[in-house]
mmCIF file of C-alpha atoms in Angstrom:
data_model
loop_
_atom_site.group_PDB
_atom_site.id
_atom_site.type_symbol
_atom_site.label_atom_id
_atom_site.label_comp_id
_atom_site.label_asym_id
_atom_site.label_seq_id
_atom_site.Cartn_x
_atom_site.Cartn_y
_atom_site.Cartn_z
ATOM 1 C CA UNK Y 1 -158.808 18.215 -44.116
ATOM 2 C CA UNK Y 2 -159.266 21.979 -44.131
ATOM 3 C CA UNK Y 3 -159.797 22.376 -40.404
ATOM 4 C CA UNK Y 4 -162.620 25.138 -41.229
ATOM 5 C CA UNK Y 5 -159.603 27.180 -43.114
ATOM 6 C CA UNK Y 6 -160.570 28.337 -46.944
ATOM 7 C CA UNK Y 7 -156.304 28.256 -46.774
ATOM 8 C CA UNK Y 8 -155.721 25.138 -45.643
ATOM 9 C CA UNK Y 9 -158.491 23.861 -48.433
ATOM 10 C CA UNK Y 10 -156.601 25.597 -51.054
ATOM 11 C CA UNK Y 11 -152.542 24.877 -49.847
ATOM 12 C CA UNK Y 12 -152.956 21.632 -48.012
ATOM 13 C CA UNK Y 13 -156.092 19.879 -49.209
ATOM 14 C CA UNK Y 14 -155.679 20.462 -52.860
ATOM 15 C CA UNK Y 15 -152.207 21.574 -54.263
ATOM 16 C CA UNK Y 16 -149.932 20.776 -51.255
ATOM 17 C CA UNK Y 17 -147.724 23.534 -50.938
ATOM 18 C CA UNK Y 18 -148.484 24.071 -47.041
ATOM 19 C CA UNK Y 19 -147.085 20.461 -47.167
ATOM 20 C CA UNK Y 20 -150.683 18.614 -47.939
ATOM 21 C CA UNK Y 21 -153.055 17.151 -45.286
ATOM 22 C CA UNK Y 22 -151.857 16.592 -41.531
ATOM 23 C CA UNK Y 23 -152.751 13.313 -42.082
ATOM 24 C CA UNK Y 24 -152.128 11.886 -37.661
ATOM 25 C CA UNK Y 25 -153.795 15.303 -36.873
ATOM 26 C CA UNK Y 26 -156.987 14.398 -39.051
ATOM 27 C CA UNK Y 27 -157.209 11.257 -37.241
ATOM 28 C CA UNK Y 28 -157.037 12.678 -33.997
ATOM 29 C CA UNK Y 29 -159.731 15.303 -34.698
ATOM 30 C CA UNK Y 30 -161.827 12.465 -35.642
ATOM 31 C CA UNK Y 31 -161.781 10.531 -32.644
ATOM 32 C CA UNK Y 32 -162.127 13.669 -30.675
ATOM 33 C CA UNK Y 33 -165.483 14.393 -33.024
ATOM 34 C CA UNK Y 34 -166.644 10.664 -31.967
ATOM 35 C CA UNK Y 35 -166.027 11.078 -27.926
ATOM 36 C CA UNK Y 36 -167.670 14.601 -28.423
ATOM 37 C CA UNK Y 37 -170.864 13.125 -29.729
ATOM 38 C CA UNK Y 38 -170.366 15.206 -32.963
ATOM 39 C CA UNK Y 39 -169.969 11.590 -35.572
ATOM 40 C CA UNK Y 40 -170.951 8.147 -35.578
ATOM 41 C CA UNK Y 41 -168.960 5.518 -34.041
ATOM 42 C CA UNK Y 42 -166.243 5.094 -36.349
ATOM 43 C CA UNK Y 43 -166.055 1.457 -36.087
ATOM 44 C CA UNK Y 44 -169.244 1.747 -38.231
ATOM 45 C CA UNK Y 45 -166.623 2.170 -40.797
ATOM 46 C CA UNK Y 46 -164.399 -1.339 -40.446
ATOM 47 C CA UNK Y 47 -166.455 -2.983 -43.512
ATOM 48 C CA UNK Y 48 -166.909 -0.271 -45.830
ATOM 49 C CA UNK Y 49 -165.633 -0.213 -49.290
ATOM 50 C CA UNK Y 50 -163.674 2.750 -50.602
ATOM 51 C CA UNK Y 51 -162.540 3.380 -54.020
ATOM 52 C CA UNK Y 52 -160.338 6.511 -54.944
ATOM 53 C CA UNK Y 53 -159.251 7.916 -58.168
ATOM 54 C CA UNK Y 54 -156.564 10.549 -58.847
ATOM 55 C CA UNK Y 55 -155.445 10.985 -62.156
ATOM 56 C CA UNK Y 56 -151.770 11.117 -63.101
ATOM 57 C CA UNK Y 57 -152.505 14.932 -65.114
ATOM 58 C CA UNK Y 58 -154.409 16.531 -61.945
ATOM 59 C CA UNK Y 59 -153.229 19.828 -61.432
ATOM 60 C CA UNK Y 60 -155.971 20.669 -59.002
ATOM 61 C CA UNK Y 61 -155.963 18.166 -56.198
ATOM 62 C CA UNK Y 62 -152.430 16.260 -56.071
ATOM 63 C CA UNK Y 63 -152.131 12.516 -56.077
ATOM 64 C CA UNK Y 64 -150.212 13.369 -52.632
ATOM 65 C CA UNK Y 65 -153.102 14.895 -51.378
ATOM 66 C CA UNK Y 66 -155.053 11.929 -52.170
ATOM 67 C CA UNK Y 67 -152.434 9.462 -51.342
ATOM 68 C CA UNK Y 68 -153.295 10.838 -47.265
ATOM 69 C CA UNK Y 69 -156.681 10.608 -48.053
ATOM 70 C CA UNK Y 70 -155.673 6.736 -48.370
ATOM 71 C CA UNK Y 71 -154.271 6.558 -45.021
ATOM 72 C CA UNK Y 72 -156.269 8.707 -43.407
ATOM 73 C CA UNK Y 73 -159.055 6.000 -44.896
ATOM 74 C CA UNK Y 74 -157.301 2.920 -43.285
ATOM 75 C CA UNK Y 75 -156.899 4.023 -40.350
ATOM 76 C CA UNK Y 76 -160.877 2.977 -39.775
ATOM 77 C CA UNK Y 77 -161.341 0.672 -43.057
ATOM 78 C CA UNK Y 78 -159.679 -2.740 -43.602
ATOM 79 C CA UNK Y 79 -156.860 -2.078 -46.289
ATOM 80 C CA UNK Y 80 -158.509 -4.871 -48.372
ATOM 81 C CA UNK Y 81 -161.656 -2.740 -48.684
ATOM 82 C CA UNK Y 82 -159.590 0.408 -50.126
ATOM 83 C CA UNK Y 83 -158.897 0.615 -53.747
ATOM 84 C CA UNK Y 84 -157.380 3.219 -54.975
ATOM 85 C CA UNK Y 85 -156.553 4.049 -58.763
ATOM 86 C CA UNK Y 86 -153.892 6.470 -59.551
ATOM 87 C CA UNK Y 87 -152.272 5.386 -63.225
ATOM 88 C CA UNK Y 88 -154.740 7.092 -65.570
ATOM 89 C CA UNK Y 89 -153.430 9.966 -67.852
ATOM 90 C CA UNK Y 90 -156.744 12.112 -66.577
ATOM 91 C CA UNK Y 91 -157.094 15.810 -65.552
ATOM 92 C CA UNK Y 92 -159.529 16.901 -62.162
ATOM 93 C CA UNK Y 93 -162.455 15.084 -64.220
ATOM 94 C CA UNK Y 94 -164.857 12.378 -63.864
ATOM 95 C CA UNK Y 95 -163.699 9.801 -65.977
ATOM 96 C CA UNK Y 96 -166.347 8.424 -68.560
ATOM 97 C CA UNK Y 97 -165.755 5.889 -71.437
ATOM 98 C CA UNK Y 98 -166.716 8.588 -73.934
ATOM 99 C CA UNK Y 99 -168.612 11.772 -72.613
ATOM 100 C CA UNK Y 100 -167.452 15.025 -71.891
ATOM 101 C CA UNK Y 101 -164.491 17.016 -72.811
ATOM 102 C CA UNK Y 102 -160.936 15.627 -73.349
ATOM 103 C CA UNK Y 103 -159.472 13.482 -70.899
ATOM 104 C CA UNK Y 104 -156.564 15.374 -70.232
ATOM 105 C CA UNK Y 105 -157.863 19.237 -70.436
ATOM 106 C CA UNK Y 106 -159.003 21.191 -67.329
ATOM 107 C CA UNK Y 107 -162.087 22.440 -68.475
ATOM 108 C CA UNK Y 108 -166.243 22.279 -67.863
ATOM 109 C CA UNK Y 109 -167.876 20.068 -67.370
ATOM 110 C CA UNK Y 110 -165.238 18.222 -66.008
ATOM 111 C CA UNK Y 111 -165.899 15.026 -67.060
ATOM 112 C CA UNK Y 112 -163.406 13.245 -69.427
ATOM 113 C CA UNK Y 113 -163.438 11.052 -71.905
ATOM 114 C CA UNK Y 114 -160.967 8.835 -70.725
ATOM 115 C CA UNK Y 115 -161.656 5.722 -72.194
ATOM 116 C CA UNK Y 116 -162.584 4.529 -68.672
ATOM 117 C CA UNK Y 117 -165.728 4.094 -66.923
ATOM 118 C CA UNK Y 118 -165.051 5.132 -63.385
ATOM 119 C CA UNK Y 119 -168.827 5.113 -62.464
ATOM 120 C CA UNK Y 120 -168.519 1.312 -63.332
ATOM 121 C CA UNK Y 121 -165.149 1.336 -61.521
ATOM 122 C CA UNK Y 122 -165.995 2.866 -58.528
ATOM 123 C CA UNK Y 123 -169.728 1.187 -58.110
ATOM 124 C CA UNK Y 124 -167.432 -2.767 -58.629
ATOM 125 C CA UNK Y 125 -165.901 -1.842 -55.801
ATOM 126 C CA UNK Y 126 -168.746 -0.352 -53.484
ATOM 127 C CA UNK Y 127 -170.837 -3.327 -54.764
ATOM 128 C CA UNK Y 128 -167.896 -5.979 -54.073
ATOM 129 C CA UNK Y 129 -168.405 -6.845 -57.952
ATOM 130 C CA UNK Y 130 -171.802 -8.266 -57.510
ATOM 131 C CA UNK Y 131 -173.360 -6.396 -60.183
ATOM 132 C CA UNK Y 132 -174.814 -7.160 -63.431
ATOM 133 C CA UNK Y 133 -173.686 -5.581 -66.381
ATOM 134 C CA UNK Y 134 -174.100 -1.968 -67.214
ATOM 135 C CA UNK Y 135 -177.630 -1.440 -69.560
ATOM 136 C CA UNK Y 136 -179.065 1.699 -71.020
ATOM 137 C CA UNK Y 137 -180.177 4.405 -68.979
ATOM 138 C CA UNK Y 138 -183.877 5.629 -69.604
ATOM 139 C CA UNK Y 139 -183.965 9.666 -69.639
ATOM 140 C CA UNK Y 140 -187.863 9.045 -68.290
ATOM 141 C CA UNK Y 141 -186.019 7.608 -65.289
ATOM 142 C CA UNK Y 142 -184.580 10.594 -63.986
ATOM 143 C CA UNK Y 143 -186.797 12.958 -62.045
ATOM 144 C CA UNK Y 144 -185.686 16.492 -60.380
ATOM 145 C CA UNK Y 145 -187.278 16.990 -57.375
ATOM 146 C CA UNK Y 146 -187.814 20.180 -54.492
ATOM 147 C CA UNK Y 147 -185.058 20.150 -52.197
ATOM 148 C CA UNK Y 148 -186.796 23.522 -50.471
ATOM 149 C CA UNK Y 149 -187.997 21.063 -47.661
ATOM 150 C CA UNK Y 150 -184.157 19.743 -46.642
ATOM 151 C CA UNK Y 151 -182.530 23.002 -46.879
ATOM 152 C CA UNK Y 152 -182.135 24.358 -43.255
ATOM 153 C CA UNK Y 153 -180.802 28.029 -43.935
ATOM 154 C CA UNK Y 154 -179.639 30.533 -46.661
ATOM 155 C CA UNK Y 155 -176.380 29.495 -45.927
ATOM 156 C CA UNK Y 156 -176.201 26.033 -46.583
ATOM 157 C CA UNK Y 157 -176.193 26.731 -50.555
ATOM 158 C CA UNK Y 158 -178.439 23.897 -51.624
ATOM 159 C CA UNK Y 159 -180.150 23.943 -54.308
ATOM 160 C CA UNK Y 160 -183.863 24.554 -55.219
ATOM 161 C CA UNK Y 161 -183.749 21.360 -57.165
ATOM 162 C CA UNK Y 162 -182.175 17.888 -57.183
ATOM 163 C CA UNK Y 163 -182.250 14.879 -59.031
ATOM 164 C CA UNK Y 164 -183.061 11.081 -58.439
ATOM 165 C CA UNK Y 165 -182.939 8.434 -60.976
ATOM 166 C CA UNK Y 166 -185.248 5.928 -60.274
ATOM 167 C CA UNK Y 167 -184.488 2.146 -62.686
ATOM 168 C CA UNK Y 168 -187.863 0.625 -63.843
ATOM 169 C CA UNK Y 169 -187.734 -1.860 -61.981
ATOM 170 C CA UNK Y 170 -188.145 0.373 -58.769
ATOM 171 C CA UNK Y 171 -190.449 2.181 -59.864
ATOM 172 C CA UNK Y 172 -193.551 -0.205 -58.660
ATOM 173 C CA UNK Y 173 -192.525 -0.330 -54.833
ATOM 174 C CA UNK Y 174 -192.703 -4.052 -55.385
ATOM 175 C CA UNK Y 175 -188.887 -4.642 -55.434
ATOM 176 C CA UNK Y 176 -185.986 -3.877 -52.915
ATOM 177 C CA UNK Y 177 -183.477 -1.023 -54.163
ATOM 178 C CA UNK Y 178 -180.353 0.108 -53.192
ATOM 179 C CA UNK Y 179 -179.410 3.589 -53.138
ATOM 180 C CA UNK Y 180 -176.708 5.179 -54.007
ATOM 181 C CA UNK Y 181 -175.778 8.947 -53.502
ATOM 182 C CA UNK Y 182 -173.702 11.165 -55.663
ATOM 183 C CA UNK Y 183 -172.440 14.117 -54.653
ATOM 184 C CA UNK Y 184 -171.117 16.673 -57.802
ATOM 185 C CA UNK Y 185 -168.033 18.190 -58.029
ATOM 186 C CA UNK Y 186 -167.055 22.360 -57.886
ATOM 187 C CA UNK Y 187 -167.834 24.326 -61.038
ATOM 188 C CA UNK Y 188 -170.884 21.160 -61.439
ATOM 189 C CA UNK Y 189 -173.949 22.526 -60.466
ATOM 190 C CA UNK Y 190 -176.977 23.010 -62.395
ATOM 191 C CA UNK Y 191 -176.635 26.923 -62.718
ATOM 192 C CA UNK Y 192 -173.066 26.099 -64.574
ATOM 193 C CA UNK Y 193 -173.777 23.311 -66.817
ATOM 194 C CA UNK Y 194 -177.389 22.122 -65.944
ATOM 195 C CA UNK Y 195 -178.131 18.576 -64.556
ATOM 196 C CA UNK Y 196 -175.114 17.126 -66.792
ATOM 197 C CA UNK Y 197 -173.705 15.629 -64.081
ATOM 198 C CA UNK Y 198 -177.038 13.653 -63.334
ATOM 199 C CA UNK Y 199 -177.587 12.326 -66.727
ATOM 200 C CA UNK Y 200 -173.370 11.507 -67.851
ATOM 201 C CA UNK Y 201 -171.392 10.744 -64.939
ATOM 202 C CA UNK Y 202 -172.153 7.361 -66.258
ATOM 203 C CA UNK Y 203 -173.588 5.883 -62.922
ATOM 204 C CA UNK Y 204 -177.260 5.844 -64.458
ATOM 205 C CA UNK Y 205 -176.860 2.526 -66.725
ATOM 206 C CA UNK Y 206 -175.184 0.672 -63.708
ATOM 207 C CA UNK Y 207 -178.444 1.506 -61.631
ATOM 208 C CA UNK Y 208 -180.551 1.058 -64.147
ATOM 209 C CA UNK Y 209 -178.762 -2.384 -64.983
ATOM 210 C CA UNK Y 210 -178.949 -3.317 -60.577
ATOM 211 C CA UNK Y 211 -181.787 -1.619 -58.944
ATOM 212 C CA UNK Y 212 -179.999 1.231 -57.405
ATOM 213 C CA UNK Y 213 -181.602 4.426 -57.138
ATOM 214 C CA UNK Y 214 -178.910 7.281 -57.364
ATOM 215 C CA UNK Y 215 -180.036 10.494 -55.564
ATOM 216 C CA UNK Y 216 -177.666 13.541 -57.136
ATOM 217 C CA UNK Y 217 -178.338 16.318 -54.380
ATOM 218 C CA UNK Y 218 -177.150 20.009 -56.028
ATOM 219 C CA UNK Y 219 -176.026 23.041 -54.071
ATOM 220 C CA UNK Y 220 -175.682 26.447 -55.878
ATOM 221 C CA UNK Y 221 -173.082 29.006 -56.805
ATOM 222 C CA UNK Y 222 -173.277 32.262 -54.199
ATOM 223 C CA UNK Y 223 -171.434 35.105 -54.167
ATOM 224 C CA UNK Y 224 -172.098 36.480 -50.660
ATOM 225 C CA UNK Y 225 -173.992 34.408 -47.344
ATOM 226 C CA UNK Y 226 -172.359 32.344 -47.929
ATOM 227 C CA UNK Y 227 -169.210 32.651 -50.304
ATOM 228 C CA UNK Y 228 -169.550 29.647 -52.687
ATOM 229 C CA UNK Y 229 -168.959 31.407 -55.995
ATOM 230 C CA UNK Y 230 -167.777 27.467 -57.669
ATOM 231 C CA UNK Y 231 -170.531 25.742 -56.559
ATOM 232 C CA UNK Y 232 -168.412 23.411 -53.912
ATOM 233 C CA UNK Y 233 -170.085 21.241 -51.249
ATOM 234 C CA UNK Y 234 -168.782 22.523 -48.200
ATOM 235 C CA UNK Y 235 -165.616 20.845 -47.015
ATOM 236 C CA UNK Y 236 -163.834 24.514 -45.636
ATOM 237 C CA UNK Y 237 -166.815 26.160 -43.423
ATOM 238 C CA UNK Y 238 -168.684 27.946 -45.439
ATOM 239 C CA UNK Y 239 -171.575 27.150 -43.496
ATOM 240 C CA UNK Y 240 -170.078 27.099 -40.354
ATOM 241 C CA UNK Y 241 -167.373 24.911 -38.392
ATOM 242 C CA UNK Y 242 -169.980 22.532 -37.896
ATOM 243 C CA UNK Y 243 -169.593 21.476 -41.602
ATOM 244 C CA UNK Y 244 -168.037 18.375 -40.551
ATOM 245 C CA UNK Y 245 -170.190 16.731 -38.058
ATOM 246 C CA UNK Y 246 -174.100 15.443 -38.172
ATOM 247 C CA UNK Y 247 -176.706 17.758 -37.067
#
């Protein structure tokens, strides 16, 4: 969406007043990407499941801007495998049934208690509701781990550390798991409000509950090589234009 432009991320991709994403353009540049060599086959995509959520009190990313994101998703997904959820009164949060701040304030650690479990939400429709019911997560279960081995230069921003929660029932190496990976938001990681994210976000009692492992990688907040001073994955080229693309 931001076409490696910090301004484009800010005016287009979040509140829209450079007129939100170019939405035919995006498409194009990811075909392009795919004859280059740079991304997958994006037929790999026909099958997935997406779910989106945009509440109706986000004053930091539209529901416009995520309304593209929709179309720019079904251009390469079926239409019946995109749900999208935009009629809860929520601020930029993740939405929990009862953790975190209020539901409708912009404020750390941006998660809101909404009354809604969008962890449960989004998981029925990555899982095409095959899942059990959601059980209580075991604190013992989630482990941080070393990410010093992945992290390929000082400017990718990664963290020292990540987490992984691992259900019980994984833990002997005699069952199949899933996994699932969770990526946190800006103003998320671990120097800002520790591994909150890891243990709330609610996604830890449906794993726990399904045999899914959930892997929560964490980058870091830096000032300078690169300029990351919220903690954001990189989705404007703060690494380099090559943000976009495998490696």
């Amino acid at each position: 969406c931001a076409e490696s432009t910090l301004t484009y991320a800010e005016s287009k991709c979040m509140d829209g007043t450079l007129g939100g994403p170019d939405t035919e353009k995006l498409v194009s540049l990811t075909l392009t990407d795919e004859t280059l060599g740079y991304i997958d086959k994006v037929s790999n995509l026909k099958d997935d499941r997406v779910y989106l959520f945009s509440g109706e009190k986000d004053t930091v990313v539209t529901q416009a801007v995520v309304k593209e994101l929709q179309t720019y998703y079904s251009h390469f997904v079926g239409s019946k495998n995109i749900v999208a959820d935009y009629h809860h009164a929520a601020e930029h949060c993740m939405p929990t049934l009862a953790y975190g701040s209020d539901c409708q304030l912009l404020t750390s650690p941006y998660m809101g208690k909404c009354e809604f479990d969008g962890a449960g939400a989004a998981f029925s429709v990555l899982f095409s509701n095959t899942l059990q019911d959601p059980v209580t997560a075991k604190s013992a279960n989630l482990f941080s781990f070393s990410q010093t081995p992945y992290i390929p230069s000082l400017r990718s921003s990664l963290s020292d550390v990540g987490y992984l929660y691992v259900p019980t029932a994984c833990q002997s190496g005699l069952q199949t798991c899933r996994l699932h990976i969770s990526f946190h938001g800006c103003l998320q990681s671990l120097s800002l409000i520790g591994n909150v994210y890891a243990q709330h976000a609610g996604l830890n009692e449906w794993a726990e509950a399904n045999a899914i492992i959930v892997l929560y990688p964490y980058v870091e907040v830096s000032q300078s090589n690169p300029l990351n001073p919220n903690g954001c994955w990189d989705w404007w080229a703060y690494t380099d234009v090559f943000y976009g693309v495998k490696t």
